[in-house]
Amino acid sequence: MKRLILMAFMLISGVAFAQTEGYKVGDVVKDFSLKNVNNKMVALADYKDAKGYIVVFTCNTCPVAKAYQARISALNAAYAAKGYPVIAINPNDAEAVPDESFQKMQALASEKKFNFPYLLDPDHIVTKQFGATKTPHVFVLNKTDKGNVVEYIGAIDNDPEEANTTKVEYVKNAINELSTGKKPAIASTKAVGCSIKWKKAKYNLATIADEFAYIA
Amino acid sequence: MRIFSIICLSLIAYCATAQVRLLKLDELDKRIANGKDTTYVINFWATWCSPCVAELPNFEKLRLANLKKPVKVLLVSLDFKSKLQKEVIPFVQQNKVNAEVFLLNEPDQQQYIERIDKKWSGAIPATLFVNKKARRFYEKEFTETELKNTLLNLK
């Protein structure tokens, strides 16, 4: 019984912790090595000439992410040559959503002719490091002597449906500012997106919480 | 005869679209302001959001349990406007959703997210409990019991 209470406490504090983790603007990013759709591993350090990165958490199935696919390709086309390549990461678990499988990622990347890496993040390790919560979710990084510093977190623009007459292109603006040595004027934004489809936990949290409430 | 058929046709068209209306935040604010003692339980959802779809029946139960009370359940979809006819209306019909359903007609997410609640990250499901005296916003999924208790404890 005591063990159960302890476990419930650990789980609850674990969840509370999970909500606060993740990079904030100004944090230095830990490098990662993830498998690309071409089966090769990709790390930030592979890009020797990069001045920074556009890390995009995106996926195969989310309607919002799909609406942004062409814009993500366009970002890479415009900024990779200027030193800011797009690195796309799929944070979703394929067991939770079969259409998020590696094979389906490969199919999408070849169908849409992705000109940037599209990486698998099994067990959500990198996703959790970044603190990504939805797709699409962008982190603009700036390479410095300290490491890769997060300079912008949020949406690509404020116009998911391409219907906003007062469109602001947050990511483009942030990179334009960074490339002239300035800090982005808008360093974080909010957006509606699809929640990340996490791997199912071995313990059902709700059941344990109920049990805990019963004991208490 | 011609006029009659025009009226019929427009009535049919009206019924088909009447189930889901486009909604501006100004209209929502006005409705709340004019609501006297009504408490509005406003759920933000989308057809593509599986946890949202899963909790919709809980909102229907809340609505049915409060039919005689000054409580209104409003379901505000954040689906794209272009999906209104093709996805949102068919979804509402197929799932026999009886609460009032709207599709949010605001182009700028950044603005409307902040306006609905400063603490909202933009993740859905999210629910706003609001009347003239209280305003509580929750970025979470609700069980039937949680909905009932949150409504009861709203001060």
Short mmCIF file of C-alpha atoms in Angstrom, two decimals, chain A residues 11-207:
data_model
loop_
_atom_site.label_atom_id
_atom_site.label_comp_id
_atom_site.label_asym_id
_atom_site.label_seq_id
_atom_site.Cartn_x
_atom_site.Cartn_y
_atom_site.Cartn_z
CA LEU A 11 4.06 9.74 -11.04
CA ILE A 12 2.27 12.95 -10.12
CA SER A 13 5.52 14.82 -9.51
CA GLY A 14 6.87 13.31 -12.74
CA VAL A 15 3.94 14.74 -14.65
CA ALA A 16 4.32 18.13 -12.98
CA PHE A 17 7.98 18.11 -13.94
CA ALA A 18 7.22 17.08 -17.50
CA GLN A 19 5.09 20.16 -17.94
CA THR A 20 7.84 22.56 -17.00
CA GLU A 21 10.72 20.98 -18.89
CA GLY A 22 11.82 22.06 -22.33
CA TYR A 23 13.92 24.84 -23.77
CA LYS A 24 13.15 28.49 -23.23
CA VAL A 25 14.41 31.36 -25.37
CA GLY A 26 18.08 31.86 -24.47
CA ASP A 27 18.75 28.19 -23.59
CA VAL A 28 21.59 26.24 -25.24
CA VAL A 29 20.40 23.17 -27.13
CA LYS A 30 21.98 19.75 -26.61
CA ASP A 31 22.87 18.17 -29.95
CA PHE A 32 21.06 15.02 -31.04
CA SER A 33 21.44 12.28 -33.60
CA LEU A 34 18.24 11.02 -35.19
CA LYS A 35 17.43 8.80 -38.16
CA ASN A 36 16.42 10.57 -41.34
CA VAL A 37 13.98 9.19 -43.93
CA ASN A 38 17.04 8.13 -46.00
CA ASN A 39 18.17 5.93 -43.06
CA LYS A 40 21.18 8.16 -42.34
CA MET A 41 21.69 9.74 -38.94
CA VAL A 42 21.49 13.54 -38.74
CA ALA A 43 22.98 15.76 -36.02
CA LEU A 44 23.11 19.55 -35.77
CA ALA A 45 26.93 19.31 -35.73
CA ASP A 46 26.83 17.79 -39.25
CA TYR A 47 26.05 21.25 -40.59
CA LYS A 48 29.54 22.73 -40.31
CA ASP A 49 28.69 25.95 -42.17
CA ALA A 50 25.35 26.59 -40.49
CA LYS A 51 24.80 29.89 -38.72
CA GLY A 52 21.71 28.47 -37.09
CA TYR A 53 18.82 26.08 -37.58
CA ILE A 54 15.07 26.04 -38.09
CA VAL A 55 13.99 23.02 -36.04
CA VAL A 56 10.38 22.15 -36.88
CA PHE A 57 8.35 19.52 -35.06
CA THR A 58 5.88 18.37 -37.69
CA CYS A 59 4.16 15.16 -38.73
CA ASN A 60 2.35 13.20 -41.44
CA THR A 61 -1.26 13.49 -40.35
CA CYS A 62 -2.09 16.74 -38.55
CA PRO A 63 -4.18 19.09 -40.74
CA VAL A 64 -2.36 22.13 -39.39
CA ALA A 65 1.05 20.55 -40.07
CA LYS A 66 -0.11 19.58 -43.57
CA ALA A 67 -1.22 23.14 -44.24
CA TYR A 68 2.32 24.27 -43.41
CA GLN A 69 4.23 21.61 -45.40
CA ALA A 70 4.80 23.80 -48.45
CA ARG A 71 5.79 26.75 -46.25
CA ILE A 72 8.35 24.60 -44.40
CA SER A 73 9.88 23.56 -47.75
CA ALA A 74 9.91 27.20 -48.81
CA LEU A 75 11.71 28.20 -45.61
CA ASN A 76 14.44 25.66 -46.31
CA ALA A 77 14.70 26.74 -49.95
CA ALA A 78 15.07 30.37 -48.89
CA TYR A 79 17.29 30.02 -45.83
CA ALA A 80 19.42 26.83 -46.07
CA ALA A 81 21.79 28.56 -48.48
CA LYS A 82 21.99 31.53 -46.12
CA GLY A 83 23.10 29.22 -43.29
CA TYR A 84 19.77 28.39 -41.62
CA PRO A 85 18.65 24.91 -42.74
CA VAL A 86 15.32 23.33 -41.77
CA ILE A 87 15.55 20.22 -39.58
CA ALA A 88 12.12 18.57 -39.34
CA ILE A 89 11.40 16.09 -36.56
CA ASN A 90 8.31 13.91 -36.28
CA PRO A 91 7.46 13.72 -32.55
CA ASN A 92 4.54 11.31 -32.86
CA ASP A 93 4.47 7.68 -31.83
CA ALA A 94 3.64 5.31 -34.67
CA GLU A 95 1.99 2.84 -32.32
CA ALA A 96 -0.43 5.53 -31.20
CA VAL A 97 -1.08 6.65 -34.80
CA PRO A 98 -0.07 4.07 -37.47
CA ASP A 99 0.03 6.73 -40.20
CA GLU A 100 2.97 8.32 -38.38
CA SER A 101 5.23 5.31 -39.09
CA PHE A 102 8.75 5.68 -40.50
CA GLN A 103 7.59 4.16 -43.81
CA LYS A 104 4.79 6.72 -44.06
CA MET A 105 7.31 9.48 -43.28
CA GLN A 106 9.51 8.21 -46.12
CA ALA A 107 6.52 8.13 -48.47
CA LEU A 108 5.50 11.68 -47.55
CA ALA A 109 9.05 13.02 -47.88
CA SER A 110 9.43 11.56 -51.38
CA GLU A 111 5.92 12.50 -52.49
CA LYS A 112 6.34 16.11 -51.36
CA LYS A 113 10.03 16.17 -52.36
CA PHE A 114 11.20 17.34 -48.94
CA ASN A 115 14.45 19.22 -49.45
CA PHE A 116 15.31 18.94 -45.74
CA PRO A 117 15.83 16.06 -43.28
CA TYR A 118 12.68 14.57 -41.78
CA LEU A 119 13.73 12.74 -38.63
CA LEU A 120 12.20 10.07 -36.46
CA ASP A 121 12.28 10.65 -32.69
CA PRO A 122 11.49 7.28 -31.13
CA ASP A 123 10.56 7.55 -27.43
CA HIS A 124 10.15 11.34 -27.80
CA ILE A 125 13.58 12.00 -26.26
CA VAL A 126 14.46 15.05 -28.39
CA THR A 127 10.84 16.21 -28.41
CA LYS A 128 10.88 16.30 -24.59
CA GLN A 129 14.28 18.00 -24.50
CA PHE A 130 12.89 20.79 -26.64
CA GLY A 131 9.56 20.82 -24.85
CA ALA A 132 7.61 20.64 -28.10
CA THR A 133 3.91 20.20 -27.39
CA LYS A 134 2.25 20.20 -30.79
CA THR A 135 2.71 20.07 -34.52
CA PRO A 136 3.81 22.28 -36.10
CA HIS A 137 6.06 23.79 -33.41
CA VAL A 138 9.18 25.71 -34.43
CA PHE A 139 12.45 26.44 -32.60
CA VAL A 140 14.87 28.82 -34.31
CA LEU A 141 18.45 28.30 -33.14
CA ASN A 142 21.44 30.60 -33.49
CA LYS A 143 24.93 29.10 -33.54
CA THR A 144 27.23 30.92 -31.09
CA ASP A 145 30.48 30.23 -29.22
CA LYS A 146 28.35 28.98 -26.31
CA GLY A 147 26.51 26.54 -28.56
CA ASN A 148 23.18 26.57 -30.38
CA VAL A 149 21.00 29.09 -28.59
CA VAL A 150 17.19 29.10 -28.85
CA GLU A 151 16.13 32.50 -30.19
CA TYR A 152 12.51 31.91 -31.19
CA ILE A 153 9.79 29.41 -30.20
CA GLY A 154 6.34 29.14 -31.70
CA ALA A 155 4.43 29.36 -34.95
CA ILE A 156 5.73 29.81 -38.50
CA ASP A 157 3.32 32.70 -39.08
CA ASN A 158 -0.07 33.90 -37.80
CA ASP A 159 -1.88 32.66 -40.89
CA PRO A 160 -2.42 28.86 -40.87
CA GLU A 161 -5.20 28.98 -43.44
CA GLU A 162 -3.56 31.62 -45.63
CA ALA A 163 -6.48 33.95 -45.11
CA ASN A 164 -5.07 36.56 -42.74
CA THR A 165 -4.69 39.94 -44.38
CA THR A 166 -2.33 41.08 -41.63
CA LYS A 167 0.06 38.17 -42.00
CA VAL A 168 3.24 38.22 -39.90
CA GLU A 169 5.94 35.71 -40.83
CA TYR A 170 7.51 35.10 -37.43
CA VAL A 171 10.20 32.60 -38.48
CA LYS A 172 11.32 34.60 -41.52
CA ASN A 173 11.48 37.78 -39.45
CA ALA A 174 13.42 36.05 -36.68
CA ILE A 175 16.03 34.73 -39.12
CA ASN A 176 16.33 38.01 -40.95
CA GLU A 177 16.96 39.72 -37.63
CA LEU A 178 19.45 37.07 -36.46
CA SER A 179 21.38 37.24 -39.71
CA THR A 180 21.91 40.97 -39.19
CA GLY A 181 23.13 40.36 -35.64
CA LYS A 182 19.91 41.40 -33.92
CA LYS A 183 17.66 39.50 -31.51
CA PRO A 184 14.21 38.61 -32.88
CA ALA A 185 11.72 41.33 -31.94
CA ILE A 186 9.10 38.62 -31.41
CA ALA A 187 10.79 35.73 -29.58
CA SER A 188 7.79 33.53 -28.90
CA THR A 189 4.29 33.05 -30.23
CA LYS A 190 1.31 30.78 -29.65
CA ALA A 191 -0.60 28.69 -32.13
CA VAL A 192 -3.26 26.06 -32.40
CA GLY A 193 -1.77 22.75 -33.47
CA CYS A 194 -2.25 19.02 -33.02
CA SER A 195 -1.14 17.70 -29.66
CA ILE A 196 1.75 15.24 -29.81
CA LYS A 197 0.67 11.61 -29.88
CA TRP A 198 2.74 10.16 -27.03
CA LYS A 199 3.69 6.56 -26.60
CA LYS A 200 1.18 4.86 -24.35
CA ALA A 201 2.54 4.58 -20.81
CA LYS A 202 2.78 1.14 -19.25
CA TYR A 203 0.74 2.31 -16.28
CA ASN A 204 -2.55 3.97 -16.82
CA LEU A 205 -2.09 7.22 -14.93
CA ALA A 206 -5.82 7.79 -14.44
CA THR A 207 -6.28 4.41 -12.76
#
